[in-house]
Coordinates of C-alpha atoms and ligand atoms in Angstrom, one line a residue:
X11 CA 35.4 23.1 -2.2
X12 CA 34.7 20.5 -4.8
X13 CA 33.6 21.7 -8.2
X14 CA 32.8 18.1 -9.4
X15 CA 29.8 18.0 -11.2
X16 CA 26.4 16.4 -8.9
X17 CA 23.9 13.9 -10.1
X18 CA 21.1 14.2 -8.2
X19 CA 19.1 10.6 -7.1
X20 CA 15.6 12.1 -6.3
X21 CA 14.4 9.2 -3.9
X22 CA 10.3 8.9 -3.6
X23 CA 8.6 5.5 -3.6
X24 CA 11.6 3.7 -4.3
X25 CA 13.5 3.8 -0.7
X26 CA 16.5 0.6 -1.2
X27 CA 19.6 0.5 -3.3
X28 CA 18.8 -3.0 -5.1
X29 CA 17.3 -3.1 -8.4
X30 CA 17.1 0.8 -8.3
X31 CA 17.3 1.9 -12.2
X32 CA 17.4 5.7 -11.1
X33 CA 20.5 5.0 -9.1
X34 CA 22.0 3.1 -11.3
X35 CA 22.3 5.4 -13.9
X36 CA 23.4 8.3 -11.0
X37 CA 25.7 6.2 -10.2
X38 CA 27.2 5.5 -13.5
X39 CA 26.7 9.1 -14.8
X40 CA 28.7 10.4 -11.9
X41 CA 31.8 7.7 -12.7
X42 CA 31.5 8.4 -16.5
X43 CA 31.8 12.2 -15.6
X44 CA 34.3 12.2 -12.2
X45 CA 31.7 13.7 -10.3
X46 CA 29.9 12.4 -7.4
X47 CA 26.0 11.6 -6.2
X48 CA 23.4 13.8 -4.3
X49 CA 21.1 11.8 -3.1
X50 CA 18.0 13.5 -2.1
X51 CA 14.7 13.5 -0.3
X52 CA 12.4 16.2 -0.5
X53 CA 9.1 15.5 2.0
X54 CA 7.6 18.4 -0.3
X55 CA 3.3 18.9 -0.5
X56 CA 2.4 15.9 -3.1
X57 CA 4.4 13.3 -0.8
X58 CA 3.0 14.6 2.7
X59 CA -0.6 14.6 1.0
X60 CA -0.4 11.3 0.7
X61 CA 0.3 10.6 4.1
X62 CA -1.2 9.5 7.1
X63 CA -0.5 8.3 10.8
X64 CA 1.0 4.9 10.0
X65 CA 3.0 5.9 6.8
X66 CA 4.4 9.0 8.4
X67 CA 5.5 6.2 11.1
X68 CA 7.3 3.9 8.0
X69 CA 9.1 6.7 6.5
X70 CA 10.5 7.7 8.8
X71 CA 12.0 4.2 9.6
X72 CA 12.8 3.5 6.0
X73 CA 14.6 7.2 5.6
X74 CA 16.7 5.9 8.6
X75 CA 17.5 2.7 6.5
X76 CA 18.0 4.0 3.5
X77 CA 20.8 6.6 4.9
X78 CA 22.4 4.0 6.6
X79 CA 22.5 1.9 3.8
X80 CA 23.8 4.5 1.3
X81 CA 26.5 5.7 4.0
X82 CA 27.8 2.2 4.3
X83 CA 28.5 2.2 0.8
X84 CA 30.2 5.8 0.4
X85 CA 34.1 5.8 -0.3
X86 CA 34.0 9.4 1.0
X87 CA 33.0 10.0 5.3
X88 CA 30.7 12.8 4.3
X89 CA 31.1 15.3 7.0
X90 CA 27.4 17.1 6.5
X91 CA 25.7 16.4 10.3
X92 CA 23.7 13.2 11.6
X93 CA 21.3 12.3 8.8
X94 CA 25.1 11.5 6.7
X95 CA 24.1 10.5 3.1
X96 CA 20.3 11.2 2.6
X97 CA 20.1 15.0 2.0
X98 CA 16.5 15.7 3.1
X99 CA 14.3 18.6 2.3
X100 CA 10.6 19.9 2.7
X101 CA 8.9 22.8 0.7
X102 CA 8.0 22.5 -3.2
X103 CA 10.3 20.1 -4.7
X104 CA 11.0 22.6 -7.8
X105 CA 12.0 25.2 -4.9
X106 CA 14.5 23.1 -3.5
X107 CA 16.3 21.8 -7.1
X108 CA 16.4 25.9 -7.6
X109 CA 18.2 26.4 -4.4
X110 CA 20.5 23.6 -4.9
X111 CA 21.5 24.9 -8.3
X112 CA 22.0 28.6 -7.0
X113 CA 25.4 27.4 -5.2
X114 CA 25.9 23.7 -6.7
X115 CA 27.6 22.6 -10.3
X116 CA 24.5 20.0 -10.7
X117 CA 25.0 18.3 -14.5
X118 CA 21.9 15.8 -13.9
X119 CA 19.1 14.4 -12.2
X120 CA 17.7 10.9 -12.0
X121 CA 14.6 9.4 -10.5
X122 CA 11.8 6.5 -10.6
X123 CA 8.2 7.3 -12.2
X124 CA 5.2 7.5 -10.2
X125 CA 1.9 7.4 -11.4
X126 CA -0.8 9.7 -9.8
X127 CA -1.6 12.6 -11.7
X128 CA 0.2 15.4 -8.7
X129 CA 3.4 13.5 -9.0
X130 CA 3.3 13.5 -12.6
X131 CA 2.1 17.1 -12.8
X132 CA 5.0 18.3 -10.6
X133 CA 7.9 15.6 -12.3
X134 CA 6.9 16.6 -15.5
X135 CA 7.1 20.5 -14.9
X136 CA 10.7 19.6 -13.4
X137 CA 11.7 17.9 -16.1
X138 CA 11.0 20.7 -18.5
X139 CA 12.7 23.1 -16.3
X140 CA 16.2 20.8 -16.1
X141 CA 15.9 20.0 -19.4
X142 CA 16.0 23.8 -20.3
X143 CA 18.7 24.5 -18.4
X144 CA 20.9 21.6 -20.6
X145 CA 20.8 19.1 -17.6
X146 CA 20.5 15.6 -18.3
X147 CA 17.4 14.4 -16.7
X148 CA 15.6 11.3 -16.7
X149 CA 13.1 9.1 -15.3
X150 CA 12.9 5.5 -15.4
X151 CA 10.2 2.2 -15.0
X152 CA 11.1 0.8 -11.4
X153 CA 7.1 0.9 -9.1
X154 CA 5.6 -1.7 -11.9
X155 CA 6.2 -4.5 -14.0
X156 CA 4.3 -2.8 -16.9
X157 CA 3.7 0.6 -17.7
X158 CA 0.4 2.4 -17.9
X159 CA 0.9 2.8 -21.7
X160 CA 2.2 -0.5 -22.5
X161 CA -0.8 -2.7 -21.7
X162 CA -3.5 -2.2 -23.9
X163 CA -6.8 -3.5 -25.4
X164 CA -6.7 -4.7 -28.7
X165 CA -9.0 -1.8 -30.1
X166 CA -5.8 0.5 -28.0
X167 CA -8.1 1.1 -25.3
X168 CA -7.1 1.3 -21.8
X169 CA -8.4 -2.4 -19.8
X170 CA -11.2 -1.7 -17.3
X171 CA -11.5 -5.5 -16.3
X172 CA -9.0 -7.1 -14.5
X173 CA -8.7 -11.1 -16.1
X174 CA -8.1 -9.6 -19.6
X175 CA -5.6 -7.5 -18.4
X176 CA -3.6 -9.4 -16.8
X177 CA -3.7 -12.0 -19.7
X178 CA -2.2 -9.4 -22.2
X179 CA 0.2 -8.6 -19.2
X180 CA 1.6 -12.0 -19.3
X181 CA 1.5 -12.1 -23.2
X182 CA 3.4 -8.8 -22.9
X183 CA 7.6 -8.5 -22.8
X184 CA 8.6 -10.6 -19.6
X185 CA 9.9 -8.2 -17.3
X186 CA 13.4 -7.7 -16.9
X187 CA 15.6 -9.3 -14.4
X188 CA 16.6 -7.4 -11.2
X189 CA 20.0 -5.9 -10.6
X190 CA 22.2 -5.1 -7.5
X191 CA 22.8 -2.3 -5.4
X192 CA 25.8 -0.5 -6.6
X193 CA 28.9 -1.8 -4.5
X194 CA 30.3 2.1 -3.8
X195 CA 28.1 5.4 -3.9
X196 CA 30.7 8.7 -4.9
X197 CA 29.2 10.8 -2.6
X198 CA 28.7 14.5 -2.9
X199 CA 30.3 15.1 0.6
X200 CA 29.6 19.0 1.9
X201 CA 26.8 20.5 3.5
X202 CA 24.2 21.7 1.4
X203 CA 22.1 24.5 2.3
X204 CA 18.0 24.2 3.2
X205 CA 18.8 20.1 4.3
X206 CA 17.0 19.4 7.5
X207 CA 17.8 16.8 10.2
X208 CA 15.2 13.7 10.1
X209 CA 13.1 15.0 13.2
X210 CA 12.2 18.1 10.9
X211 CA 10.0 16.3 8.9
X212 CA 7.7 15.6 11.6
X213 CA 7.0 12.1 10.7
X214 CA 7.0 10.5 14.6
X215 CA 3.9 9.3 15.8
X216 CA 1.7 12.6 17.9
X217 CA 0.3 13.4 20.7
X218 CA 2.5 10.0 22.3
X219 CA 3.9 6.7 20.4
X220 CA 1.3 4.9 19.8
X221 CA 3.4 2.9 16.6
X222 CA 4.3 0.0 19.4
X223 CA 2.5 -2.6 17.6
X224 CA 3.4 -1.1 14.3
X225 CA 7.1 -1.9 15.3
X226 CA 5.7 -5.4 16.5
X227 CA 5.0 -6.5 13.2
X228 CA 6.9 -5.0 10.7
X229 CA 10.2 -3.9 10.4
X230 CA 10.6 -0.9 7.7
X231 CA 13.6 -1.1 5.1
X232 CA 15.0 -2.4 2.4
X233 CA 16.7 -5.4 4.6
X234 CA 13.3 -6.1 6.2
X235 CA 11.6 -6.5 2.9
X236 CA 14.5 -8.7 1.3
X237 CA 14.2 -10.4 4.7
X238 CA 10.2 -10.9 4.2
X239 CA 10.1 -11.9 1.1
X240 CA 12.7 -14.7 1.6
X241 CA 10.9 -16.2 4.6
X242 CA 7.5 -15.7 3.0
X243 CA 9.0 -17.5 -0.4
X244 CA 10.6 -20.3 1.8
X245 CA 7.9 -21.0 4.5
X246 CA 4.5 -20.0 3.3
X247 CA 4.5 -19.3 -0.9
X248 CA 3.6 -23.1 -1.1
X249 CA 0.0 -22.6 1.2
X250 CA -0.7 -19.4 -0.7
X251 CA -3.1 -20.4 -3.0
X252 CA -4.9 -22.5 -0.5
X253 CA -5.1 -20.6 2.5
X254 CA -4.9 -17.0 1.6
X255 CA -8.1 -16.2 2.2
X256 CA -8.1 -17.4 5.9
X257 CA -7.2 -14.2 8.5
X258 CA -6.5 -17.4 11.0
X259 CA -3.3 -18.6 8.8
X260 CA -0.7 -16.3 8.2
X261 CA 0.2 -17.1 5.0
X262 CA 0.2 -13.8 2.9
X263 CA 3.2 -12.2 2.0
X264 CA 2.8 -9.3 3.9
X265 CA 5.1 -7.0 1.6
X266 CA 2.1 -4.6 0.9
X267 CA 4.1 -2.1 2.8
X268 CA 7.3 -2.6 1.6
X269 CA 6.3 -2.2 -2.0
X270 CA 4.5 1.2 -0.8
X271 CA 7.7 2.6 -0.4
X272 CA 9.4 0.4 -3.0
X273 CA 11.8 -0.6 -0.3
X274 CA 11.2 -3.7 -2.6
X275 CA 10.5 -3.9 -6.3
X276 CA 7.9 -5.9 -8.2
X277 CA 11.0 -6.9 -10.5
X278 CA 12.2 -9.0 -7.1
X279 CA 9.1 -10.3 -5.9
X280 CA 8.6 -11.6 -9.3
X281 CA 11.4 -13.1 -10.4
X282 CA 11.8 -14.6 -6.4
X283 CA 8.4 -16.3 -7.2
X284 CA 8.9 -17.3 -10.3
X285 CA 12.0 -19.0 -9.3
X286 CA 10.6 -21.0 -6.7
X287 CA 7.9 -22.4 -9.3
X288 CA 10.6 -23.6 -11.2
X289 CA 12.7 -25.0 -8.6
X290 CA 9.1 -26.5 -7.3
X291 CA 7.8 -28.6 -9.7
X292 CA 3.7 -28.4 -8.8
X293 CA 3.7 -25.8 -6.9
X294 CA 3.4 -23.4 -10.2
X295 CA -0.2 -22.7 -9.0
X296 CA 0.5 -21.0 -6.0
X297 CA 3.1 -19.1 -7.4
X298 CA 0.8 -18.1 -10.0
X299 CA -1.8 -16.8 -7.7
X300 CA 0.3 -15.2 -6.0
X301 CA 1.7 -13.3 -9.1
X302 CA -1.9 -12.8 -10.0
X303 CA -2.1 -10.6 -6.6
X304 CA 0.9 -8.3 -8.3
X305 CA -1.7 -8.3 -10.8
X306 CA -4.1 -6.4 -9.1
X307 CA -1.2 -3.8 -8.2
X308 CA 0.1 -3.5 -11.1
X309 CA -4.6 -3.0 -12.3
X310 CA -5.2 -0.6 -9.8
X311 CA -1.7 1.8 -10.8
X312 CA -2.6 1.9 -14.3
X313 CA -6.6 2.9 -13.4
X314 CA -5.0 5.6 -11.2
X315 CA -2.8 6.7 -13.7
X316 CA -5.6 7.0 -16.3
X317 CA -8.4 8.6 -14.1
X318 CA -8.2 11.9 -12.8
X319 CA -9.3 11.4 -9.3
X320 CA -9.7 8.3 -8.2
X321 CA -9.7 9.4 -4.2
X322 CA -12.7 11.8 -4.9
X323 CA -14.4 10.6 -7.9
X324 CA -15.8 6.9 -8.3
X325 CA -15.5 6.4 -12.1
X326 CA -18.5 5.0 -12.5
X327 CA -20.7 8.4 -13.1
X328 CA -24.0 7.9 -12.0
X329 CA -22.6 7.2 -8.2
X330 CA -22.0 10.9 -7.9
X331 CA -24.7 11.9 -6.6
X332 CA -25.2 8.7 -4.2
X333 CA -27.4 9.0 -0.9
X334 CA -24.8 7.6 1.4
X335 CA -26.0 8.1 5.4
X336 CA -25.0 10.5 7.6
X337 CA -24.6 8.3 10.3
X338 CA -20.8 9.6 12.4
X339 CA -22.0 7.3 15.4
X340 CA -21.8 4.5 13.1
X341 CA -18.7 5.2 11.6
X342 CA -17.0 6.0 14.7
X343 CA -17.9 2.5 15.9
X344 CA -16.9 0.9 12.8
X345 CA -13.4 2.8 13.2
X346 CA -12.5 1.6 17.2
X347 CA -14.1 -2.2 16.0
X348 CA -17.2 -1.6 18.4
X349 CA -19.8 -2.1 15.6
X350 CA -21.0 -5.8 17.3
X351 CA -20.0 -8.2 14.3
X352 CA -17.0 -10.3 15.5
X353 CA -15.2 -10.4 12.4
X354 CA -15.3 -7.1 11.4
X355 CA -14.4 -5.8 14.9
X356 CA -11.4 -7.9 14.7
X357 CA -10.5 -6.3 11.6
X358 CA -11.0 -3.1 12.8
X359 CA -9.0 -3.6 16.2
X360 CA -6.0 -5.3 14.1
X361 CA -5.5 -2.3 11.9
X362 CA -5.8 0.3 14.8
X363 CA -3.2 -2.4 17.0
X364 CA -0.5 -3.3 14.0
X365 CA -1.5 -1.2 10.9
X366 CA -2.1 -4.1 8.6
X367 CA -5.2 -6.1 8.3
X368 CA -5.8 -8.8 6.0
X369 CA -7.0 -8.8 2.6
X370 CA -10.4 -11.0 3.1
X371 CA -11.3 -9.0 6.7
X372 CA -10.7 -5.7 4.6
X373 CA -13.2 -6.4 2.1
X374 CA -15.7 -7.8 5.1
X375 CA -15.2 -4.4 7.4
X376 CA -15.4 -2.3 3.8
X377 CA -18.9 -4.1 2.7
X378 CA -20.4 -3.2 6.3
X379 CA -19.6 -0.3 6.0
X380 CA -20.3 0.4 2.0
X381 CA -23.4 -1.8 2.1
X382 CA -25.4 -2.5 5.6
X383 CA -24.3 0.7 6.8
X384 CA -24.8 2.8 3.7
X385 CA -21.4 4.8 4.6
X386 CA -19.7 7.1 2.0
X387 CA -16.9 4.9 0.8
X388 CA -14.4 7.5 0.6
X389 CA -14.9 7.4 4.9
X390 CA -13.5 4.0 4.8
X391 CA -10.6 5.1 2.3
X392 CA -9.9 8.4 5.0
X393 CA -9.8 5.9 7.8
X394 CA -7.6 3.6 6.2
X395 CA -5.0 6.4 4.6
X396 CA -4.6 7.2 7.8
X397 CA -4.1 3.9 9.8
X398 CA -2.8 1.3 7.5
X399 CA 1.1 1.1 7.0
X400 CA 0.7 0.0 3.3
X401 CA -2.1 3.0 2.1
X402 CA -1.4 3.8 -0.9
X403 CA -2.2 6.3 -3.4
X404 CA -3.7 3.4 -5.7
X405 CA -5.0 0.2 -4.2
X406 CA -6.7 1.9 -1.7
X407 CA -9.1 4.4 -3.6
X408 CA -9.1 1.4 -6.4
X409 CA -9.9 -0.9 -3.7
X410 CA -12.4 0.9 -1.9
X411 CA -14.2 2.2 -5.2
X412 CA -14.1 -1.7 -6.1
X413 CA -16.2 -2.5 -2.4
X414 CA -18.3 0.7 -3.4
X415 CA -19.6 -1.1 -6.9
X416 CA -18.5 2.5 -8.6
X417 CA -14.5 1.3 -9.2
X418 CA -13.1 -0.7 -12.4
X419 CA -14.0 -4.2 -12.2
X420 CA -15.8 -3.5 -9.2
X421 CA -17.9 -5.8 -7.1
X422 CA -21.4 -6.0 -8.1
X423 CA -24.0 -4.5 -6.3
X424 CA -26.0 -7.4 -4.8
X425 CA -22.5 -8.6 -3.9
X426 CA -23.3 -7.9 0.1
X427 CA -21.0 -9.6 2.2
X428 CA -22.6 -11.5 5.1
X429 CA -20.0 -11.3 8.1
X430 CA -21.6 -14.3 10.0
X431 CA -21.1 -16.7 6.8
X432 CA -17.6 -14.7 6.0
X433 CA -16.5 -15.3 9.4
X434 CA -17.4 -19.4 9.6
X435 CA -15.7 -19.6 5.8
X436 CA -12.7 -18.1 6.6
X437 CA -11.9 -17.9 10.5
X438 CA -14.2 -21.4 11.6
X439 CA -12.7 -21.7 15.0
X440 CA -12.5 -18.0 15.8
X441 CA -8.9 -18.3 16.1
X442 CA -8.7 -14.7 14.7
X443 CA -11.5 -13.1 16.4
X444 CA -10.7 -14.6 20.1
X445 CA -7.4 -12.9 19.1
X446 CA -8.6 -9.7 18.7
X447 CA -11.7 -9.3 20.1
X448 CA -10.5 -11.1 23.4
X449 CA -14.5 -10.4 25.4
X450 CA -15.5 -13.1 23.4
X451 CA -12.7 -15.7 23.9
X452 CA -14.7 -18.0 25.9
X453 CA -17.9 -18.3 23.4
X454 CA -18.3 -21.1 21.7
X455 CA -17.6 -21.9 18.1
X456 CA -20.7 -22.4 17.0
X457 CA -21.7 -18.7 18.2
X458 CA -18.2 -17.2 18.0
X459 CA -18.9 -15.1 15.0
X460 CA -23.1 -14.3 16.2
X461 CA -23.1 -13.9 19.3
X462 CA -26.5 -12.5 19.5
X463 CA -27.9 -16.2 18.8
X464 CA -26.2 -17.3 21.7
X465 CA -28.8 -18.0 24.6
X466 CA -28.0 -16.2 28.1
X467 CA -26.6 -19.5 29.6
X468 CA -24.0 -19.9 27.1
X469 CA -23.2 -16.0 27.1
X470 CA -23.0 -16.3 30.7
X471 CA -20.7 -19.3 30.9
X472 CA -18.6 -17.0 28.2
X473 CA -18.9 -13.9 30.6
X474 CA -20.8 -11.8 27.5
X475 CA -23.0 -9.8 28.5
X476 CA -24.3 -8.1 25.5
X477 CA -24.5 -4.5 25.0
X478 CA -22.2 -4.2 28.4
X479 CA -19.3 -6.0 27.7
X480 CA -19.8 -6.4 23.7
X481 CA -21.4 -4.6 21.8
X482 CA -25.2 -5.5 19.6
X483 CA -25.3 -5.2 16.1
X484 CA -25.5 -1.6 15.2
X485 CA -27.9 -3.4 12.4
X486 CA -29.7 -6.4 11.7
X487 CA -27.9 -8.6 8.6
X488 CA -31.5 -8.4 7.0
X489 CA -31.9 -5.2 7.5
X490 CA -29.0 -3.8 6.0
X491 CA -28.9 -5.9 3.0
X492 CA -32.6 -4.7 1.8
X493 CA -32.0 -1.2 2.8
X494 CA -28.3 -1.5 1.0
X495 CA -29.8 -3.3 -2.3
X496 CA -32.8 -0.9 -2.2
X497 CA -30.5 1.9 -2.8
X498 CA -28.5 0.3 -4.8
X499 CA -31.4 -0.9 -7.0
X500 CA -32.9 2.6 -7.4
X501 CA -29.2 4.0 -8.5
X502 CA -29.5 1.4 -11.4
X503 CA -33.1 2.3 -12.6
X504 CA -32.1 6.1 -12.3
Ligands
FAD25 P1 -0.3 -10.7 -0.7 O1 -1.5 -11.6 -0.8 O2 0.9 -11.4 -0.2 O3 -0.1 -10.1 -2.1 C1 1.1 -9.6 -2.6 C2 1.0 -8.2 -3.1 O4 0.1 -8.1 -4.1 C3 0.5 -7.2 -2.0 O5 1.6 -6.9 -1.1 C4 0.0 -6.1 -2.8 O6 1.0 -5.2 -3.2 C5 -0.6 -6.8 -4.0 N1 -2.1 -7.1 -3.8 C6 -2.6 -8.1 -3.1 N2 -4.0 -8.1 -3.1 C7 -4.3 -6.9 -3.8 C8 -5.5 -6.3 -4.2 N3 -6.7 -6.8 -3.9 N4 -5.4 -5.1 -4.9 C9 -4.2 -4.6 -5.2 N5 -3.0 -5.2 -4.9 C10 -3.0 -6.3 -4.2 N6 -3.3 -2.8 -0.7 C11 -2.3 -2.0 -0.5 O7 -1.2 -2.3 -0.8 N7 -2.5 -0.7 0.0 C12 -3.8 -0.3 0.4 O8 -3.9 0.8 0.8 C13 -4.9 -1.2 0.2 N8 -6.1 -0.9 0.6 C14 -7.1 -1.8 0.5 C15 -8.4 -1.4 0.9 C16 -9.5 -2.3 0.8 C17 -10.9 -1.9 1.2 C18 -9.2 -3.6 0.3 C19 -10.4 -4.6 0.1 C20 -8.0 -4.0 -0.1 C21 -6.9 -3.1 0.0 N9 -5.6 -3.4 -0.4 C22 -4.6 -2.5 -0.3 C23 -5.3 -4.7 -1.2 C24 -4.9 -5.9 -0.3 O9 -5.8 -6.0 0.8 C25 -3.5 -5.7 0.3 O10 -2.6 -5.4 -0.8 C26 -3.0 -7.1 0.9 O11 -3.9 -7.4 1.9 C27 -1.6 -6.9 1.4 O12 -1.2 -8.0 2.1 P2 0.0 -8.9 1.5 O13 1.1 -8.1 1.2 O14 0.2 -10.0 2.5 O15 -0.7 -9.5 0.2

């Protein structure tokens, strides 16, 4: 049996090989010390917290990758079951390093930061306890271009507005190229007790696979995120700033979910993006914008990291106590896209069909919801941790606190989308909405996104029949924007 000393590579949100500081220095700690690399997974209580339908679905994809891609790269055949490489775990991460250690000659531990306050709470405990025990332990930058800590006001305050933030971002240390996955992994190459095979973790779709569109769309992995970024870079970067708003073009990146589980880095993206700019004379403004969208990411980590809850607690104070409706009938029709707007239903239905739904249609289905419907928004953040592939522990609370009014930077409170005027802006020929809301693929354009102005002859010729075969509006536009500003009006004079 070997007694070469282990490194451990703790993998979390940072599932490729490429441009993987915590690997790297595994890797190189194991060379400079002739031992070999453990690289682990542990699904342990803070990870599967942060979990829902269509994540569990990605993870367990990417896990798949990731092994592969680590075994391909061994110069040992590790003979340690099916999952080959990947050692994967579940129960309390600190449990799991104490195990290992019982029977193991572990000399260090490596991993990337994350920044919500559970991970940090357990990492930090973990490095105290390694560090006591005289292992070398460290954790490195890798989920952002710009730590929490380094991007501050001038007065040293932390930024709660988003353009002067990103400003001192860019007037900050450029970030740092990327790197390359290490050509040959040292593998720690015998069976480790408490591993699990991959179907222990319980991350397939239940009660039946439902994930087929998921699969559709997407394909999880670090080669399908190197693969998506190239063809967005070379096919659709140079429409960005123009047409990123439109659900009808598909023109966004679509990495979202890929960065999620850093199967991709921002370090990539960026420099990718910055080198078509230069390479593209004139077409710096789209780059631009779309490195302003990193932006946001890189905003909405660093107001995680810095408040205590931002799932439960909006940070704006007086919103605690809130008089959201009680109103499930509403909120189950706003969930299965039934709620009689076109645009938001088409939203809805997307998600539910391919876990993904576009940035624009987001914030239309969250102001319904948030504003004409007067629904908690931390409903809208459940229903989306558990359906989109990309939910993640900090744009989504950040985003849906934004859509609230209570987040950093949010949207003001008269700022009530319409989705009639949303829908002709962005989607004017229906294109999207005939595509997901197919009982209305025969109406018009002009009616497309209101059906309810249509007269019977033209919802006939269309085969609408409203209320039967499409829904009404669980609420009338006017309606819901002076019942929605009322509210909202007597939370500011209170
Ligand atoms: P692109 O336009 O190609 O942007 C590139 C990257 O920049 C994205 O992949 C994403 O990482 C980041 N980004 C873009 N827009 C935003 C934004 N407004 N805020 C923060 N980061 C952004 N994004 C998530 O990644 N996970 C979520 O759970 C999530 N929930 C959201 C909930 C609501 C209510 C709203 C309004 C937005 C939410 N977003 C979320 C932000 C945004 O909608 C998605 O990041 C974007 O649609 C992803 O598509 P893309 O990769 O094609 O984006």
């Amino acid at each position: 049996m070997t007694k070469r000393p282990i490194a451990i590579m703790w993998f979390r949100n940072d599932l490729r090989l490429a441009d993987n500081p915590a690997l790297r220095a595994t890797t190189q700690w194991a060379r400079e010390h002739d031992g070999c690399v453990l690289p682990v997974f542990i699904l342990d209580p803070v990870i599967s917290d942060q979990l829902g339908g269509a994540t569990r679905w990605w993870l367990e994809k990417s896990l798949t990758s990731l092994d592969r891609s680590i075994a391909e790269r061994c110069d040992v055949s590790a003979n340690i079951g099916a999952f080959s490489a990947l050692r994967l775990f579940t129960g309390k991460a600190s449990g799991v390093f104490d195990s290992i250690m019982e029977t193991r000659p572990v000399g260090a531990m490596f991993w990337n930061r994350l920044y919500d306050q559970p991970s940090i709470t357990r990492d930090t405990g973990i490095k105290a306890t390694m560090m006591d025990r005289g292992l070398t332990c460290e954790s490195f930058k890798a989920q952002l271009l710009f730590e929490p800590w380094e991007v501050k006001t001038g007065g040293g305050t932390d930024f709660k507005v988003f353009s002067p933030f990103w400003r001192a971002c860019q007037k900050s240390q450029p970030p740092r190229a990327p790197f390359k996955a290490p050509d040959t992994i040292t593998l720690f190459d015998q069976i480790i007790k408490g591993a699990v095979e991959l179907n222990t973790l319980d991350l397939s779709p239940k009660p039946f696979d439902w994930a087929a569109g998921l699969s559709e769309r997407f394909t999880p992995g670090e080669k399908g995120a190197m693969d998506q970024l190239f063809e967005f870079i070379d096919d659709r970067l140079q429409d960005y700033a123009d047409l990123r708003d439109r659900p009808d073009h598909r023109v966004t990146s679509e990495l979202s979910p890929h960065l999620r589980f850093g199967e991709i880095s921002p370090f990539q993206i960026f420099h990718t993006a910055n080198h078509f700019a230069d390479a593209n004379p004139g077409k710096g403004k789209t780059a631009s914008k779309f490195l302003s969208e990193l932006g946001w990411r890189e905003f909405a980590h660093h107001i995680l990291f810095h408040a205590k809850d931002l799932r439960s607690a909006p940070l704006q104070d007086k919103f605690r106590d809130f008089a959201w409706a009680d109103a499930p009938d509403d909120l189950e029709a706003w969930q299965r896209g039934q709620t009689g707007f076109p645009i938001v239903d088409a939203g809805m239905r997307e998600l539910w069909h391919t876990g993904y739904m576009h940035n624009r249609v987001r914030m239309i289905v969250g102001s319904i919801l948030v504003k004409h419907l007067l629904i908690d928004w931390r409903e809208g953040l459940a229903w989306f941790d558990d359906t989109l592939v990309d939910a993640c522990p900090a744009n989504n609370p950040f985003s849906w606190q934004w859509i609230g009014g209570c987040g950093a930077d949010a949207a003001p409170y008269f700022r009530i989308f319409n989705p009639v005027l949303q829908g002709e802006k962005f989607d004017p020929k229906g294109a999207y909405v005939r595509q997901w809301v197919p009982e209305l693929r025969d109406m018009p354009e002009q009616f497309i996104h209101k059906p309810w102005d249509a007269s019977p002859l033209i919802l006939k010729a269309a085969g609408v029949t409203l209320g039967e075969t499409y829904p009404v509006p669980l609420i009338g536009l006017k309606e819901g924007r002076e019942r929605a500003l009322a509210a909202y009006q007597a939370l500011k004079k209170g």
